[in-house]
JSON list of C-alpha atoms in Angstrom, two decimals:
[
{"chain": "A", "resi": 1, "resn": "MET", "atom": "CA", "xyz": [46.76, -29.43, -97.56]},
{"chain": "A", "resi": 2, "resn": "GLN", "atom": "CA", "xyz": [47.36, -25.90, -96.24]},
{"chain": "A", "resi": 3, "resn": "PRO", "atom": "CA", "xyz": [49.53, -23.79, -98.57]},
{"chain": "A", "resi": 4, "resn": "ASP", "atom": "CA", "xyz": [52.61, -22.19, -97.04]},
{"chain": "A", "resi": 5, "resn": "LEU", "atom": "CA", "xyz": [53.60, -19.84, -99.88]},
{"chain": "A", "resi": 6, "resn": "ILE", "atom": "CA", "xyz": [51.67, -17.72, -102.40]},
{"chain": "A", "resi": 7, "resn": "ILE", "atom": "CA", "xyz": [53.21, -17.33, -105.86]},
{"chain": "A", "resi": 8, "resn": "VAL", "atom": "CA", "xyz": [51.69, -14.80, -108.24]},
{"chain": "A", "resi": 9, "resn": "GLY", "atom": "CA", "xyz": [52.92, -13.46, -111.58]},
{"chain": "A", "resi": 10, "resn": "GLY", "atom": "CA", "xyz": [52.71, -13.73, -115.33]},
{"chain": "A", "resi": 11, "resn": "SER", "atom": "CA", "xyz": [53.70, -17.41, -115.32]},
{"chain": "A", "resi": 12, "resn": "VAL", "atom": "CA", "xyz": [54.40, -19.22, -112.05]},
{"chain": "A", "resi": 13, "resn": "ARG", "atom": "CA", "xyz": [55.07, -22.78, -113.29]},
{"chain": "A", "resi": 14, "resn": "ALA", "atom": "CA", "xyz": [58.87, -22.70, -112.78]},
{"chain": "A", "resi": 15, "resn": "ALA", "atom": "CA", "xyz": [58.62, -21.07, -109.34]},
{"chain": "A", "resi": 16, "resn": "ALA", "atom": "CA", "xyz": [55.90, -23.53, -108.29]},
{"chain": "A", "resi": 17, "resn": "GLY", "atom": "CA", "xyz": [58.09, -26.45, -109.37]},
{"chain": "A", "resi": 18, "resn": "SER", "atom": "CA", "xyz": [61.03, -25.05, -107.41]},
{"chain": "A", "resi": 19, "resn": "ALA", "atom": "CA", "xyz": [58.85, -24.51, -104.36]},
{"chain": "A", "resi": 20, "resn": "ARG", "atom": "CA", "xyz": [57.58, -28.10, -104.50]},
{"chain": "A", "resi": 21, "resn": "ARG", "atom": "CA", "xyz": [61.13, -29.47, -104.79]},
{"chain": "A", "resi": 22, "resn": "ALA", "atom": "CA", "xyz": [62.01, -27.41, -101.70]},
{"chain": "A", "resi": 23, "resn": "GLY", "atom": "CA", "xyz": [59.16, -29.08, -99.79]},
{"chain": "A", "resi": 24, "resn": "LEU", "atom": "CA", "xyz": [56.75, -26.14, -99.92]},
{"chain": "A", "resi": 25, "resn": "ARG", "atom": "CA", "xyz": [53.06, -26.19, -100.85]},
{"chain": "A", "resi": 26, "resn": "PRO", "atom": "CA", "xyz": [52.47, -23.17, -103.12]},
{"chain": "A", "resi": 27, "resn": "TRP", "atom": "CA", "xyz": [49.15, -21.41, -103.73]},
{"chain": "A", "resi": 28, "resn": "CYS", "atom": "CA", "xyz": [49.49, -20.21, -107.33]},
{"chain": "A", "resi": 29, "resn": "ALA", "atom": "CA", "xyz": [47.87, -17.49, -109.46]},
{"chain": "A", "resi": 30, "resn": "ASP", "atom": "CA", "xyz": [49.02, -16.49, -112.95]},
{"chain": "A", "resi": 31, "resn": "LEU", "atom": "CA", "xyz": [47.77, -15.37, -116.34]},
{"chain": "A", "resi": 32, "resn": "TYR", "atom": "CA", "xyz": [47.38, -18.91, -117.71]},
{"chain": "A", "resi": 33, "resn": "ALA", "atom": "CA", "xyz": [46.14, -21.31, -114.98]},
{"chain": "A", "resi": 34, "resn": "ASP", "atom": "CA", "xyz": [47.65, -24.24, -116.91]},
{"chain": "A", "resi": 35, "resn": "LEU", "atom": "CA", "xyz": [46.75, -27.74, -115.72]},
{"chain": "A", "resi": 36, "resn": "ASP", "atom": "CA", "xyz": [50.39, -28.67, -115.07]},
{"chain": "A", "resi": 37, "resn": "THR", "atom": "CA", "xyz": [50.80, -25.60, -112.84]},
{"chain": "A", "resi": 38, "resn": "LYS", "atom": "CA", "xyz": [47.57, -26.46, -111.00]},
{"chain": "A", "resi": 39, "resn": "ALA", "atom": "CA", "xyz": [48.97, -29.97, -110.41]},
{"chain": "A", "resi": 40, "resn": "LEU", "atom": "CA", "xyz": [51.94, -28.39, -108.58]},
{"chain": "A", "resi": 41, "resn": "ALA", "atom": "CA", "xyz": [49.77, -26.07, -106.52]},
{"chain": "A", "resi": 42, "resn": "ALA", "atom": "CA", "xyz": [48.08, -26.60, -103.17]},
{"chain": "A", "resi": 43, "resn": "GLY", "atom": "CA", "xyz": [45.41, -24.13, -104.27]},
{"chain": "A", "resi": 44, "resn": "GLY", "atom": "CA", "xyz": [44.73, -20.97, -106.18]},
{"chain": "A", "resi": 45, "resn": "PRO", "atom": "CA", "xyz": [41.93, -19.01, -107.82]},
{"chain": "A", "resi": 46, "resn": "PRO", "atom": "CA", "xyz": [39.58, -21.03, -110.04]},
{"chain": "A", "resi": 47, "resn": "GLY", "atom": "CA", "xyz": [40.85, -19.46, -113.27]},
{"chain": "A", "resi": 48, "resn": "PRO", "atom": "CA", "xyz": [43.60, -17.31, -114.68]},
{"chain": "A", "resi": 49, "resn": "LEU", "atom": "CA", "xyz": [44.28, -13.73, -113.69]},
{"chain": "A", "resi": 50, "resn": "ARG", "atom": "CA", "xyz": [42.62, -11.50, -116.26]},
{"chain": "A", "resi": 51, "resn": "ARG", "atom": "CA", "xyz": [44.97, -8.60, -115.54]},
{"chain": "A", "resi": 52, "resn": "PHE", "atom": "CA", "xyz": [47.34, -7.60, -112.79]},
{"chain": "A", "resi": 53, "resn": "ALA", "atom": "CA", "xyz": [44.82, -5.06, -111.51]},
{"chain": "A", "resi": 54, "resn": "ASP", "atom": "CA", "xyz": [42.90, -8.12, -110.23]},
{"chain": "A", "resi": 55, "resn": "LEU", "atom": "CA", "xyz": [45.62, -8.93, -107.67]},
{"chain": "A", "resi": 56, "resn": "PRO", "atom": "CA", "xyz": [43.87, -7.21, -104.74]},
{"chain": "A", "resi": 57, "resn": "SER", "atom": "CA", "xyz": [40.83, -9.47, -105.16]},
{"chain": "A", "resi": 58, "resn": "VAL", "atom": "CA", "xyz": [43.07, -12.52, -105.56]},
{"chain": "A", "resi": 59, "resn": "PHE", "atom": "CA", "xyz": [44.83, -11.72, -102.29]},
{"chain": "A", "resi": 60, "resn": "ARG", "atom": "CA", "xyz": [41.48, -11.35, -100.50]},
{"chain": "A", "resi": 61, "resn": "SER", "atom": "CA", "xyz": [40.76, -15.02, -101.28]},
{"chain": "A", "resi": 62, "resn": "ALA", "atom": "CA", "xyz": [44.32, -16.25, -100.64]},
{"chain": "A", "resi": 63, "resn": "PRO", "atom": "CA", "xyz": [45.60, -17.82, -97.41]},
{"chain": "A", "resi": 64, "resn": "HIS", "atom": "CA", "xyz": [47.53, -15.57, -95.02]},
{"chain": "A", "resi": 65, "resn": "VAL", "atom": "CA", "xyz": [51.05, -16.82, -95.73]},
{"chain": "A", "resi": 66, "resn": "PRO", "atom": "CA", "xyz": [54.23, -15.29, -97.25]},
{"chain": "A", "resi": 67, "resn": "TRP", "atom": "CA", "xyz": [54.05, -14.46, -100.94]},
{"chain": "A", "resi": 68, "resn": "MET", "atom": "CA", "xyz": [56.33, -13.84, -103.90]},
{"chain": "A", "resi": 69, "resn": "TYR", "atom": "CA", "xyz": [55.91, -12.32, -107.34]},
{"chain": "A", "resi": 70, "resn": "THR", "atom": "CA", "xyz": [57.40, -13.75, -110.54]},
{"chain": "A", "resi": 71, "resn": "GLY", "atom": "CA", "xyz": [57.64, -12.35, -114.04]},
{"chain": "A", "resi": 72, "resn": "CYS", "atom": "CA", "xyz": [56.68, -14.03, -117.29]}
]
């Protein structure tokens, strides 16, 4: 399933749930990488973000689709 939205931030669970209810397939990256968030996602990095300075490397491995940032 090809993702059509990237969601990154401190905690993306709520935004990922909203995206799914809107019919989107989010690719998610956050500081926690919780299993329930991964269940909502159509992909993402293998583990949690260690720090926000890691975002450039995360985006290098992400699909080329629109993205959004969320807070904690």
